Amino acid sequence: MVPIVKISNLDKFFGRLHVLKNISLEVEQRQVVCLIGRSGSGKSTLLRCINFLEEPSHGTIEVDGIKVDGGEKGAYHRQLVHDVRLKTGMVFQEFNLFPHKSVLENVIEGPVIVKGMDKKKAIELGEENLDRVGLLFKKDEYPNRLSGGQKQRVAIARALTMEPRVMLFDEPTSALDPELIGEVLNVMKKVATEGMTMIVVTHEMGFAREVADRVLVMGDGELIEDAKPADLFNNPQDPRTKALIDRYRTGEQ
Amino acid sequence: MNLFKKGTDEQKSQADLLFEAQQRKQNLFRTQVALSWVFLLLFLLFLFSGLEIKSGEGVTSLSAWSFHIITQNNRQVREKIEKPLASFPFGLPNEGLDLKTIVVDGEFIKENIDFVAEGIIQTIRISILSILLAMLLALFAALGRLSSNPFIYALSTFYVSLIRGTPLYLQIFFFFLALPQLNIVLTGLWAGVLALGLNYGAYMSETFRAGLASVGKGQREAAIALGMTPAQTMRRIVLPQALRFAIPPMGNDFIAMTKDSALVSATGFVHELMWRAQKVGRAEFRNMEALVMAAIFYWIMTLLLTSLQSRLETRLSKGDR
Ligand SMILES: Nc1ncnc2c1ncn2[C@@H]1O[C@H](COP(=O)(O)OP(=O)(O)OP(=O)(O)O)[C@@H](O)[C@H]1O
Ligand SMILES: [Mg+2]
């Protein structure tokens, strides 16, 4: 099977800081991949390189057949990056809903402005996705009237309404009060079972164990482990993975 | 269960009492402020009332001065005339006291108020044209400050520095008097609008810059991740939020500008409030009356604009954010 995301020999520098070191990775269609690792290990940077929120220094990103070399410039490169962004949806830790737009306006902004979709059709699609995350009844509210969990669910609906091939999540529950985490994880689970390809940076080990097909572990800018969740949690290979899992275990108790 | 309920009821009523007491205190303060305003206004009116109080040698008298038109040698002139109001059989000894407040020429005001009031239209016209120009310039200057192009960055900082480094009065004269030397002749109105617009644009660019800075990085990233171009991100996501942030301070600038537009009268060719007041005042040596008239018009305009602004602000804060 052709992988839907293929990262080859990816390097990323911030000034002199070597944050991603020669990373190669393939993600199959419909796979749910969780990315864990210590703070500062480069998880966010890797995720943000996939949709070019960070421009890779070297290496190639390929999403759904669109192959982009990192570190290039010019109109052709910008066009390729734009195409990749249309294939990917992103959900941020801080939600980043547009505060001056209602929930529905947030959700249809992308299709209407970026894809030039007919507004009526976009509203139909948007309402469908708001329904998917269980928030259709809030469509006329403004974001400041929503709880954190509701905001994140709207953000997921906003990304889904662009009909991406891959969804990227960067710690989607880390900014939430503990009692609101569950509703967001449930929506993510639902999106996963509906067949979406997902790459999720997370500290939610329960989610990783239950939903992920693969768990990747990052350490110091490298992928140090890539395994099925059961294998990884029961039999971690790298001492850094062991330390990570032990910390979560004690944290859970 | 019952006990618990009773407890919370008592607590609540105590909190209510405290709240009510606080409310009463605030209301009392507000009433006192309002009364003080009335007192200050009455005092100001008294200062310009033309009343005279004389007290001496056991008599106190109150009289009112005012101007009347009388015919003298076949010519109509205005004369100050005293009209006794009351007299009391007691008073201070000897020289005593003679308190006379300012006498305003009511006849003069009656004759000229229409002429001066017509200036309001011109004042508002200048202010609106200037604020529109200023907003446009401020926006470009603020965006220029964010530009990575060194020339554009330099241009916007240069503009702001030059304008802030020179007096508005000079700028107005520059456009009206200096430009004709270069064969560019602007009407007084356009010279004034250009000067005021350029000047306020430089100051307001700071407001716009703060507005743009108030929009978080995450907003741009969310827009970019959706596939928006930089221009779309700016127009659809960043600017609307930045402008909303900038509206209250821009209201203040507009109010300040309606008053600074008075400086344009110095060119002598824009017949706005201040110019008209000066013209009629000088003609009959009734500068005090003329300026008082203009002052009242400016004050009322400012009061109206301020209340409009606060209404706009509550409307804006209700929406979102
Ligand atoms: N824009 C940037 N400029 C400079 N350095 C950066 C930038 N973004 C990230 N870094 C650095 O790159 C390294 C990796 O950061 P990254 O955010 O990818 O880590 P992370 O694994 O997501 O950590 P966390 O769990 O704290 O989110 C860190 O050392 C960080 O300080
Ligand atoms: Mg991170």
XYZ file of N, CA, C and O in Angstrom, chain B residues 148-242:
380
model
N 9.023 43.092 6.203
C 10.416 42.648 6.217
C 11.206 43.346 5.112
O 12.412 43.178 5.012
N 10.502 44.134 4.297
C 11.193 44.910 3.273
C 11.814 46.154 3.925
O 11.104 46.966 4.512
N 13.141 46.296 3.850
C 13.792 47.385 4.596
C 13.337 48.766 4.155
O 13.217 49.674 4.978
N 13.066 48.940 2.859
C 12.668 50.266 2.412
C 11.285 50.641 2.955
O 11.059 51.759 3.423
N 10.365 49.679 2.891
C 9.014 49.951 3.389
C 9.051 50.215 4.890
O 8.391 51.125 5.403
N 9.855 49.432 5.596
C 10.006 49.645 7.044
C 10.552 51.051 7.312
O 10.035 51.797 8.136
N 11.588 51.414 6.547
C 12.194 52.739 6.718
C 11.184 53.834 6.405
O 11.061 54.812 7.137
N 10.430 53.651 5.328
C 9.462 54.657 4.916
C 8.460 54.922 6.037
O 8.147 56.081 6.354
N 7.972 53.871 6.648
C 6.936 54.073 7.657
C 7.513 54.683 8.925
O 6.903 55.554 9.534
N 8.716 54.275 9.329
C 9.299 54.881 10.531
C 9.714 56.330 10.260
O 9.581 57.189 11.126
N 10.172 56.584 9.044
C 10.573 57.939 8.655
C 9.373 58.885 8.728
O 9.442 59.967 9.306
N 8.287 58.454 8.138
C 7.053 59.249 8.137
C 6.620 59.571 9.567
O 6.361 60.738 9.909
N 6.560 58.538 10.399
C 6.091 58.749 11.763
C 7.026 59.692 12.510
O 6.591 60.624 13.197
N 8.320 59.493 12.336
C 9.292 60.317 13.041
C 9.216 61.782 12.600
O 9.203 62.699 13.425
N 9.140 62.000 11.300
C 9.097 63.372 10.769
C 7.853 64.107 11.256
O 7.925 65.252 11.720
N 6.717 63.443 11.174
C 5.467 64.105 11.539
C 5.399 64.359 13.042
O 4.964 65.419 13.489
N 5.875 63.387 13.823
C 5.809 63.577 15.267
C 6.842 64.567 15.742
O 6.744 65.104 16.841
N 7.841 64.794 14.908
C 8.916 65.691 15.315
C 8.673 67.147 14.972
O 9.515 67.993 15.253
N 7.523 67.445 14.355
C 7.245 68.838 13.986
C 5.841 69.215 14.434
O 4.967 68.362 14.545
N 5.608 70.532 14.685
C 4.296 70.944 15.202
C 3.199 70.833 14.129
O 3.453 71.083 12.950
N 2.021 70.484 14.581
C 0.868 70.420 13.689
C 0.617 71.781 13.035
O 0.301 71.879 11.850
N 0.780 72.834 13.835
C 0.557 74.202 13.343
C 1.455 74.495 12.142
O 1.022 75.035 11.133
N 2.717 74.064 12.271
C 3.673 74.248 11.170
C 3.239 73.439 9.953
O 3.301 73.906 8.816
N 2.789 72.221 10.181
C 2.402 71.345 9.072
C 1.232 71.951 8.289
O 1.199 71.912 7.062
N 0.285 72.524 9.011
C -0.858 73.137 8.339
C -0.390 74.292 7.447
O -0.759 74.396 6.281
N 0.483 75.121 7.999
C 0.993 76.241 7.202
C 1.848 75.767 6.047
O 1.863 76.369 4.981
N 2.557 74.658 6.279
C 3.389 74.127 5.203
C 2.529 73.804 3.989
O 2.845 74.171 2.870
N 1.438 73.111 4.235
C 0.602 72.708 3.105
C -0.109 73.899 2.477
O -0.363 73.926 1.290
N -0.406 74.912 3.289
C -1.155 76.029 2.737
C -0.267 77.114 2.145
O -0.562 77.660 1.093
N 0.858 77.388 2.828
C 1.685 78.508 2.396
C 2.943 78.093 1.645
O 3.386 78.784 0.743
N 3.523 76.952 2.022
C 4.804 76.576 1.415
C 4.608 75.875 0.078
O 5.374 76.072 -0.851
N 3.566 75.071 -0.006
C 3.372 74.330 -1.249
C 3.123 75.225 -2.472
O 3.605 74.913 -3.556
N 2.399 76.349 -2.327
C 2.203 77.219 -3.498
C 3.523 77.643 -4.139
O 3.589 77.868 -5.343
N 4.593 77.729 -3.334
C 5.908 78.055 -3.879
C 6.350 77.006 -4.900
O 7.173 77.270 -5.753
N 5.854 75.805 -4.730
C 6.175 74.725 -5.668
C 5.072 74.589 -6.712
O 4.928 73.552 -7.356
N 4.269 75.649 -6.799
C 3.150 75.657 -7.746
C 2.091 74.612 -7.441
O 1.384 74.159 -8.327
N 2.041 74.210 -6.176
C 0.951 73.327 -5.772
C 0.050 74.167 -4.877
O 0.432 74.542 -3.774
N -1.101 74.516 -5.382
C -1.995 75.362 -4.605
C -3.181 74.536 -4.140
O -3.948 74.019 -4.954
N -3.274 74.378 -2.835
C -4.398 73.624 -2.282
C -5.384 74.609 -1.686
O -4.992 75.664 -1.191
N -6.662 74.267 -1.723
C -7.619 75.095 -1.005
C -7.337 74.934 0.473
O -6.695 73.959 0.898
N -7.817 75.894 1.249
C -7.610 75.819 2.689
C -8.106 74.508 3.255
O -7.458 73.876 4.087
N -9.265 74.079 2.759
C -9.851 72.840 3.270
C -8.910 71.663 3.045
O -8.607 70.909 3.967
N -8.394 71.530 1.810
C -7.565 70.360 1.525
C -6.209 70.449 2.185
O -5.643 69.420 2.599
N -5.678 71.672 2.299
C -4.421 71.821 3.036
C -4.615 71.357 4.471
O -3.797 70.611 5.029
N -5.747 71.769 5.052
C -6.019 71.388 6.434
C -6.226 69.896 6.582
O -5.706 69.268 7.493
N -6.998 69.334 5.654
C -7.280 67.897 5.726
C -5.989 67.092 5.568
O -5.738 66.143 6.311
N -5.139 67.513 4.619
C -3.874 66.809 4.420
C -3.008 66.879 5.671
O -2.460 65.867 6.121
N -2.903 68.079 6.230
C -2.047 68.244 7.402
C -2.585 67.453 8.591
O -1.849 66.707 9.244
N -3.883 67.608 8.850
C -4.463 66.887 9.995
C -4.393 65.371 9.778
O -4.072 64.616 10.692
N -4.692 64.945 8.543
C -4.677 63.505 8.251
C -3.290 62.922 8.411
O -3.101 61.883 9.038
N -2.296 63.608 7.856
C -0.917 63.127 7.982
C -0.489 63.092 9.440
O 0.138 62.143 9.899
N -0.845 64.159 10.152
C -0.433 64.253 11.545
C -1.067 63.150 12.396
O -0.378 62.400 13.088
N -2.377 63.042 12.324
C -3.050 62.032 13.142
C -2.704 60.624 12.676
O -2.654 59.693 13.473
N -2.475 60.465 11.365
C -2.074 59.155 10.852
C -0.809 58.668 11.535
O -0.690 57.496 11.900
N 0.138 59.579 11.732
C 1.396 59.196 12.363
C 1.161 58.745 13.800
O 1.725 57.745 14.251
N 0.317 59.487 14.515
C 0.066 59.096 15.908
C -0.770 57.821 15.985
O -0.547 56.964 16.830
N -1.757 57.718 15.086
C -2.649 56.556 15.153
C -1.973 55.278 14.673
O -2.437 54.179 14.972
N -0.884 55.392 13.930
C -0.205 54.174 13.476
C 0.233 53.342 14.679
O 0.254 52.112 14.628
N 0.537 54.023 15.756
C 0.934 53.321 16.985
C -0.245 52.489 17.509
O -0.079 51.344 17.926
N -1.438 53.087 17.479
C -2.647 52.371 17.908
C -2.860 51.131 17.044
O -3.160 50.045 17.544
N -2.718 51.318 15.728
C -2.927 50.192 14.818
C -1.887 49.110 15.044
O -2.186 47.924 14.975
N -0.662 49.554 15.311
C 0.410 48.588 15.529
C 0.096 47.735 16.769
O 0.244 46.520 16.754
N -0.359 48.417 17.816
C -0.729 47.688 19.024
C -1.881 46.731 18.714
O -1.922 45.608 19.210
N -2.812 47.182 17.869
C -3.934 46.321 17.485
C -3.455 45.086 16.754
O -3.890 43.970 17.051
N -2.535 45.276 15.829
C -2.010 44.133 15.082
C -1.248 43.196 16.020
O -1.344 41.971 15.907
N -0.514 43.800 16.965
C 0.267 42.973 17.896
C -0.646 42.208 18.842
O -0.256 41.168 19.385
N -1.873 42.720 19.042
C -2.778 42.057 19.985
C -3.335 40.749 19.417
O -3.914 39.951 20.141
N -3.180 40.546 18.113
C -3.676 39.308 17.502
C -2.579 38.250 17.608
O -1.486 38.425 17.074
N -2.870 37.191 18.327
C -1.844 36.202 18.653
C -1.316 35.450 17.444
O -1.953 35.382 16.394
N -0.145 34.878 17.630
C 0.496 34.107 16.566
C -0.377 32.916 16.180
O -0.434 32.531 15.011
N -1.049 32.353 17.161
C -1.884 31.189 16.906
C -2.978 31.460 15.886
O -3.364 30.573 15.128
N -3.488 32.705 15.860
C -4.531 33.064 14.896
C -4.002 32.962 13.472
O -4.657 32.432 12.589
N -2.792 33.498 13.271
C -2.189 33.413 11.936
C -1.929 31.963 11.558
O -2.183 31.539 10.428
N -1.415 31.198 12.522
C -1.080 29.805 12.220
C -2.324 29.008 11.861
O -2.302 28.192 10.940
N -3.423 29.268 12.590
C -4.658 28.549 12.289
C -5.116 28.874 10.869
O -5.553 27.994 10.125
N -5.010 30.147 10.495
C -5.434 30.554 9.151
C -4.532 29.925 8.088
O -5.008 29.420 7.070
N -3.232 29.947 8.348
C -2.288 29.376 7.382
C -2.510 27.874 7.249
O -2.501 27.323 6.139
N -2.754 27.213 8.373
C -2.978 25.764 8.329
C -4.229 25.430 7.515
O -4.319 24.366 6.915
N -5.200 26.357 7.503
C -6.392 26.131 6.680
C -6.087 26.326 5.196
O -6.905 26.004 4.344
N -4.912 26.887 4.898
C -4.527 27.091 3.506
C -4.684 28.530 3.037
O -4.604 28.797 1.845
N -4.942 29.442 3.967
C -5.097 30.844 3.551
C -3.751 31.416 3.119
O -2.713 31.091 3.688
N -3.806 32.325 2.148
C -2.597 33.042 1.750
C -2.322 34.126 2.794
O -3.221 34.464 3.579
N -1.110 34.680 2.802
C -0.831 35.760 3.752
C -1.833 36.915 3.626
O -2.269 37.481 4.625
N -2.215 37.250 2.390
C -3.157 38.360 2.201
C -4.525 38.009 2.789
O -5.153 38.831 3.453
N -4.975 36.782 2.545
C -6.269 36.359 3.103
C -6.216 36.348 4.624
O -7.166 36.770 5.293
N -5.108 35.861 5.164
C -4.950 35.825 6.616
C -5.048 37.223 7.190
O -5.739 37.467 8.186
N -4.378 38.169 6.542
C -4.397 39.545 7.019
C -5.810 40.121 6.943
O -6.331 40.678 7.901
N -6.449 39.958 5.792
C -7.739 40.602 5.571
C -8.875 39.957 6.370
O -9.720 40.643 6.928
N -8.864 38.646 6.453
C -10.009 37.958 7.052
C -9.845 37.715 8.558
O -10.830 37.659 9.282
N -8.613 37.538 8.999
C -8.405 37.114 10.379
C -7.724 38.189 11.223
O -8.214 38.543 12.301
N -6.613 38.746 10.742
C -5.841 39.646 11.595
C -6.466 41.048 11.650
O -6.714 41.578 12.733
N -6.732 41.636 10.478
C -7.229 43.018 10.479
C -8.543 43.201 11.240
O -8.675 44.149 12.009
N -9.539 42.335 11.029
C -10.787 42.569 11.770
C -10.573 42.611 13.278
O -11.171 43.432 13.973
N -9.701 41.738 13.774
C -9.451 41.729 15.214
C -8.635 42.943 15.637
O -8.863 43.527 16.700
N -7.677 43.325 14.795
C -6.841 44.479 15.124
C -7.676 45.760 15.127
O -7.528 46.606 16.007
